[in-house]
Every structure is written in C-alpha cells, then in structure tokens.
Amino acid sequence: AQKITQTQPGMFVQEKEAVTLDCTYDTSDPSYGLFWYKQPSSGEMIFLIYQGSYDQQNATEGRYSLNFQKARKSANLVISASQLGDSAMYFCAMREALTGGGNKLTFGTGTQLKVEL
Amino acid sequence: DVKVTQSSRYLVKRTGEKVFLECVQDMDHENMFWYRQDPGLGLRLIYFSYDVKMKEKGDIPEGYSVSREKKERFSLILESASTNQTSMYLCASSPDWLSNQPQHFGDGTRLSIL
C-alpha cells in the first residue's frame, strides 16, 4: 500500500525567506506521481505542482519548486520568497493508478505554514 | 477553468438522519471522489467512481454509500448519520486519460451531526 509522510505539523517562516516542506513516500509501483496542494483557511484545495516518477528534472511553478530525490523517496516542496498569503495548510499526495482506469490520491497529514512579518 | 460545486458549505443534521451531499463537475471528467478531512489525519478517501454507475470503496467507506447516475454528479449518502461523521467533506474530479492531471476540488462541506 502507498504511504505519504509529512513529519512537520507546523512551520514558521519570515516573509521573503524560503521554506522547505518535507514529504516522504513509500510505494512499490515504479510509475507514480506526486502532487502538492495548498489549503487556505477558507477551505478550498489549490493544486500547486506535480512531479512524475520518470521526470528527469525537478518540477517548478513560479515560486514553487519540488526537490525530488527518488532514491530517498522524498518530494519536498520549496517555496521561495514567502509571502503572507502563503500561510495555509500544505498537503503532499501520491497518485496510484487503478486497474480499471483512472487514478486515486493518497494524502499526507499536512503541514500548517505560517508566514510572519 | 474546472468547476466542482458542492451543494452546501455548512450543514447541520441530527443523529439517525439520512444525509445527502451533492457534487457536480462541469468538465466531463470520468473520475470523481469523496474525501473526509479531519485535523491531524489529512484527507481520507471514502468512495470514488471512474464511470457512470460505477463505484469503488476507498479507505474508509463504512457508514457511507454513493450514487453516480450521471457523469457530472456524484452523491455521498450517510445512511444513518452519527456524531463521528462530523467532519469536512471534499469532493474532487479528474480526467481519466492523463495521469499527471490534478484532481480538482470543490469548496467543501462542513457537516455537523448533533
């Protein structure tokens, strides 16, 4: 069974600093995908970034980048130049392909990030 | 933009009631999902569906059922609501054919069972 671990329940970062949110995973499937979502206090889940297991380069999307270390089974999210609006819960998730088609996600428990002045 | 709409943001029901949570997506996605979110536990998959009238159990299906009569609509049913089903419920959808496509989520329903 797939498993996602986020060991940091809460993190603080100063505005304009970079922050790394940790995510490790466990799977026996050679083909998988890793997603990061942001959930502000309003509750909606916002997709941030995706990394496929066969992707040669680390994914980047604006201020978000994914530090993908396949051998260590880690997929840490790096947020550069933190902003107050980055304060939110962040979830790491792993895609599992289904035999009948499609896929499902397994989520970690999340990291609550607070950006301070 | 993909739009996933959940019928209620907040809902209060009594124990023993039959509760319906509705979810509609407008992007013709094959896959639809129901999760519940509890503090410290992240999102846990209740049920999912990869086609009309098809349903699969997720990780925590006990006490729930689902219905998918039309492609765009996926309903979660609490047959006899109990207080331990007080939670945030999130619906999501995704296309079938591109595995790197993210799931798109609704805004969630905060359900309280009294």
Short mmCIF file of C-alpha atoms in Angstrom, two decimals:
data_model
loop_
_atom_site.label_atom_id
_atom_site.label_comp_id
_atom_site.label_asym_id
_atom_site.label_seq_id
_atom_site.Cartn_x
_atom_site.Cartn_y
_atom_site.Cartn_z
CA ALA A 1 0.00 0.00 0.00
CA GLN A 2 1.12 3.51 -0.69
CA LYS A 3 2.04 5.81 2.15
CA ILE A 4 2.79 9.51 2.40
CA THR A 5 4.50 11.05 5.42
CA GLN A 6 4.66 14.72 6.34
CA THR A 7 6.59 15.00 9.58
CA GLN A 8 6.16 18.74 10.19
CA PRO A 9 2.74 19.52 11.64
CA GLY A 10 3.59 23.23 11.77
CA MET A 11 6.22 25.57 10.34
CA PHE A 12 7.02 29.26 10.70
CA VAL A 13 8.91 31.34 8.16
CA GLN A 14 9.75 35.00 7.88
CA GLU A 15 8.35 36.94 4.98
CA LYS A 16 10.64 36.91 1.90
CA GLU A 17 12.54 33.86 3.18
CA ALA A 18 12.50 30.44 1.52
CA VAL A 19 10.91 27.46 3.26
CA THR A 20 11.03 23.71 2.64
CA LEU A 21 8.10 21.46 3.48
CA ASP A 22 9.04 17.81 3.81
CA CYS A 23 7.31 14.85 2.20
CA THR A 24 8.45 11.24 2.04
CA TYR A 25 6.61 8.43 0.35
CA ASP A 26 6.61 4.69 0.05
CA THR A 27 5.43 2.71 -2.95
CA SER A 28 6.40 -0.41 -4.88
CA ASP A 29 4.90 0.94 -8.10
CA PRO A 30 7.64 2.16 -10.50
CA SER A 31 5.21 4.64 -12.06
CA TYR A 32 3.76 7.23 -9.71
CA GLY A 33 3.13 10.92 -9.41
CA LEU A 34 3.47 13.36 -6.56
CA PHE A 35 1.26 16.40 -6.05
CA TRP A 36 1.29 19.32 -3.67
CA TYR A 37 -1.86 21.16 -2.69
CA LYS A 38 -2.42 24.32 -0.66
CA GLN A 39 -5.46 24.75 1.56
CA PRO A 40 -6.04 28.28 2.92
CA SER A 41 -8.26 28.83 5.93
CA SER A 42 -11.22 29.26 3.57
CA GLY A 43 -11.02 25.53 2.86
CA GLU A 44 -10.55 25.15 -0.88
CA MET A 45 -7.79 22.85 -2.14
CA ILE A 46 -5.48 24.55 -4.62
CA PHE A 47 -3.19 22.47 -6.83
CA LEU A 48 0.39 23.78 -6.78
CA ILE A 49 2.81 21.43 -8.50
CA TYR A 50 3.26 17.93 -9.93
CA GLN A 51 6.27 15.60 -10.26
CA GLY A 52 6.17 12.35 -12.19
CA SER A 53 8.39 9.43 -11.19
CA TYR A 54 10.04 9.36 -14.60
CA ASP A 55 10.56 13.11 -14.88
CA GLN A 56 14.24 13.87 -15.24
CA GLN A 57 14.08 17.39 -13.88
CA ASN A 58 12.61 18.79 -10.70
CA ALA A 59 9.28 20.49 -11.27
CA THR A 60 8.97 24.25 -10.88
CA GLU A 61 5.94 26.54 -10.95
CA GLY A 62 6.70 30.17 -10.24
CA ARG A 63 7.83 30.42 -6.60
CA TYR A 64 7.18 26.71 -6.02
CA SER A 65 9.72 24.03 -6.76
CA LEU A 66 9.85 20.37 -5.91
CA ASN A 67 13.07 18.87 -4.58
CA PHE A 68 12.59 15.32 -5.87
CA GLN A 69 15.07 12.74 -4.57
CA LYS A 70 13.89 9.43 -5.94
CA ALA A 71 16.45 7.23 -4.18
CA ARG A 72 15.49 8.75 -0.82
CA LYS A 73 11.77 8.69 -1.74
CA SER A 74 11.34 12.32 -0.86
CA ALA A 75 9.48 15.10 -2.66
CA ASN A 76 9.94 18.26 -0.65
CA LEU A 77 8.17 21.48 -1.61
CA VAL A 78 10.29 24.61 -1.65
CA ILE A 79 8.57 27.99 -1.53
CA SER A 80 10.86 30.88 -2.36
CA ALA A 81 10.35 34.48 -1.22
CA SER A 82 7.50 33.64 1.17
CA GLN A 83 4.51 35.95 1.25
CA LEU A 84 1.84 36.45 3.91
CA GLY A 85 -0.65 34.87 1.54
CA ASP A 86 1.35 31.63 1.65
CA SER A 87 0.07 30.98 5.16
CA ALA A 88 -2.02 27.83 4.75
CA MET A 89 -2.09 24.07 5.18
CA TYR A 90 0.00 22.20 2.62
CA PHE A 91 -0.66 18.62 1.59
CA CYS A 92 1.57 16.19 -0.27
CA ALA A 93 -0.21 13.44 -2.20
CA MET A 94 0.78 10.44 -4.31
CA ARG A 95 -1.10 9.11 -7.32
CA GLU A 96 -1.92 5.44 -7.58
CA ALA A 97 -3.03 4.06 -10.93
CA LEU A 98 -6.18 1.94 -10.82
CA THR A 99 -6.57 -1.30 -12.74
CA GLY A 100 -9.94 -0.19 -14.09
CA GLY A 101 -8.54 3.09 -15.34
CA GLY A 102 -8.04 6.43 -13.74
CA ASN A 103 -6.20 7.05 -10.55
CA LYS A 104 -6.62 7.98 -6.91
CA LEU A 105 -4.55 10.01 -4.49
CA THR A 106 -3.19 9.16 -1.07
CA PHE A 107 -2.63 12.26 1.08
CA GLY A 108 -0.24 13.07 3.88
CA THR A 109 -1.45 14.63 7.11
CA GLY A 110 -0.39 18.13 6.09
CA THR A 111 1.90 20.92 7.28
CA GLN A 112 0.48 24.17 8.60
CA LEU A 113 2.69 27.02 7.38
CA LYS A 114 2.58 30.47 8.92
CA VAL A 115 4.43 33.35 7.32
CA GLU A 116 5.43 36.12 9.71
CA LEU A 117 6.47 39.73 9.14
CA ASP B 1 -11.47 26.52 -15.53
CA VAL B 2 -12.76 23.34 -13.95
CA LYS B 3 -15.62 23.93 -11.59
CA VAL B 4 -16.54 21.46 -8.90
CA THR B 5 -19.59 22.55 -6.95
CA GLN B 6 -20.72 21.12 -3.65
CA SER B 7 -24.31 21.82 -2.73
CA SER B 8 -23.71 23.20 0.77
CA ARG B 9 -20.80 24.87 2.58
CA TYR B 10 -22.29 24.17 6.02
CA LEU B 11 -24.81 21.55 7.06
CA VAL B 12 -26.22 20.57 10.45
CA LYS B 13 -28.11 17.30 10.86
CA ARG B 14 -29.26 15.05 13.68
CA THR B 15 -28.11 11.54 14.50
CA GLY B 16 -30.02 8.90 12.64
CA GLU B 17 -30.95 11.16 9.74
CA LYS B 18 -30.21 10.21 6.16
CA VAL B 19 -27.89 12.85 4.74
CA PHE B 20 -27.16 13.61 1.11
CA LEU B 21 -24.10 15.56 -0.03
CA GLU B 22 -24.17 16.53 -3.68
CA CYS B 23 -21.28 17.28 -6.01
CA VAL B 24 -21.38 18.46 -9.62
CA GLN B 25 -18.46 19.00 -12.02
CA ASP B 26 -18.60 20.76 -15.36
CA MET B 27 -15.53 19.36 -17.16
CA ASP B 28 -16.79 15.98 -18.31
CA HIS B 29 -14.31 14.22 -16.01
CA GLU B 30 -14.53 10.45 -15.74
CA ASN B 31 -13.26 10.21 -12.17
CA MET B 32 -14.98 11.61 -9.11
CA PHE B 33 -14.02 11.25 -5.47
CA TRP B 34 -15.34 11.87 -1.96
CA TYR B 35 -12.93 12.56 0.90
CA ARG B 36 -13.34 13.49 4.51
CA GLN B 37 -10.82 15.73 6.22
CA ASP B 38 -10.15 15.65 9.95
CA PRO B 39 -7.45 17.54 11.90
CA GLY B 40 -4.22 15.59 12.07
CA LEU B 41 -5.46 12.93 9.66
CA GLY B 42 -5.28 14.72 6.31
CA LEU B 43 -7.72 13.70 3.59
CA ARG B 44 -9.05 10.18 3.58
CA LEU B 45 -10.80 8.65 0.60
CA ILE B 46 -14.34 7.43 1.24
CA TYR B 47 -15.53 6.36 -2.21
CA PHE B 48 -14.67 7.06 -5.80
CA SER B 49 -16.18 6.46 -9.20
CA TYR B 50 -14.46 6.14 -12.56
CA ASP B 51 -17.60 5.93 -14.66
CA VAL B 52 -21.33 6.40 -14.53
CA LYS B 53 -22.98 3.86 -12.21
CA MET B 54 -19.55 2.59 -11.17
CA LYS B 55 -18.28 2.97 -7.63
CA GLU B 56 -15.32 1.73 -5.65
CA LYS B 57 -14.67 1.75 -1.94
CA GLY B 58 -11.90 3.95 -0.69
CA ASP B 59 -10.08 3.66 2.59
CA ILE B 60 -12.97 4.48 4.96
CA PRO B 61 -16.31 3.51 3.30
CA GLU B 62 -18.10 2.28 6.43
CA GLY B 63 -21.29 4.20 7.12
CA TYR B 64 -21.36 5.78 3.67
CA SER B 65 -22.72 4.99 0.23
CA VAL B 66 -22.56 6.84 -3.08
CA SER B 67 -24.53 7.29 -6.25
CA ARG B 68 -23.43 8.28 -9.74
CA GLU B 69 -26.39 8.27 -12.11
CA LYS B 70 -24.96 10.96 -14.39
CA LYS B 71 -21.37 11.65 -15.32
CA GLU B 72 -21.32 15.14 -13.84
CA ARG B 73 -22.91 14.31 -10.49
CA PHE B 74 -21.59 12.26 -7.59
CA SER B 75 -23.59 12.00 -4.37
CA LEU B 76 -22.40 10.91 -0.96
CA ILE B 77 -25.03 9.39 1.32
CA LEU B 78 -24.85 8.94 5.07
CA GLU B 79 -27.46 6.25 5.60
CA SER B 80 -27.91 6.93 9.33
CA ALA B 81 -25.79 9.85 10.45
CA SER B 82 -23.71 9.51 13.60
CA THR B 83 -21.73 12.08 15.57
CA ASN B 84 -18.41 10.55 14.46
CA GLN B 85 -19.29 11.58 10.92
CA THR B 86 -18.98 15.24 11.86
CA SER B 87 -16.25 16.38 9.50
CA MET B 88 -15.28 18.40 6.44
CA TYR B 89 -16.26 16.59 3.23
CA LEU B 90 -14.48 17.33 -0.02
CA CYS B 91 -15.49 16.27 -3.49
CA ALA B 92 -12.99 16.11 -6.36
CA SER B 93 -12.87 15.18 -10.02
CA SER B 94 -10.14 14.34 -12.52
CA PRO B 95 -9.89 13.21 -16.13
CA ASP B 96 -9.14 9.60 -16.83
CA TRP B 97 -6.67 9.83 -19.61
CA LEU B 98 -3.85 11.98 -18.29
CA SER B 99 -2.33 10.71 -15.08
CA ASN B 100 -0.44 13.92 -14.38
CA GLN B 101 -3.61 15.95 -14.27
CA PRO B 102 -4.51 17.07 -10.76
CA GLN B 103 -7.74 16.39 -9.01
CA HIS B 104 -9.91 19.49 -8.84
CA PHE B 105 -11.72 20.05 -5.58
CA GLY B 106 -14.93 21.67 -4.51
CA ASP B 107 -15.00 24.16 -1.65
CA GLY B 108 -16.01 21.51 0.87
CA THR B 109 -19.00 20.90 3.12
CA ARG B 110 -18.62 21.26 6.88
CA LEU B 111 -21.07 18.73 8.25
CA SER B 112 -22.08 18.70 11.90
CA ILE B 113 -24.08 15.80 13.30
CA LEU B 114 -25.79 16.63 16.58
#
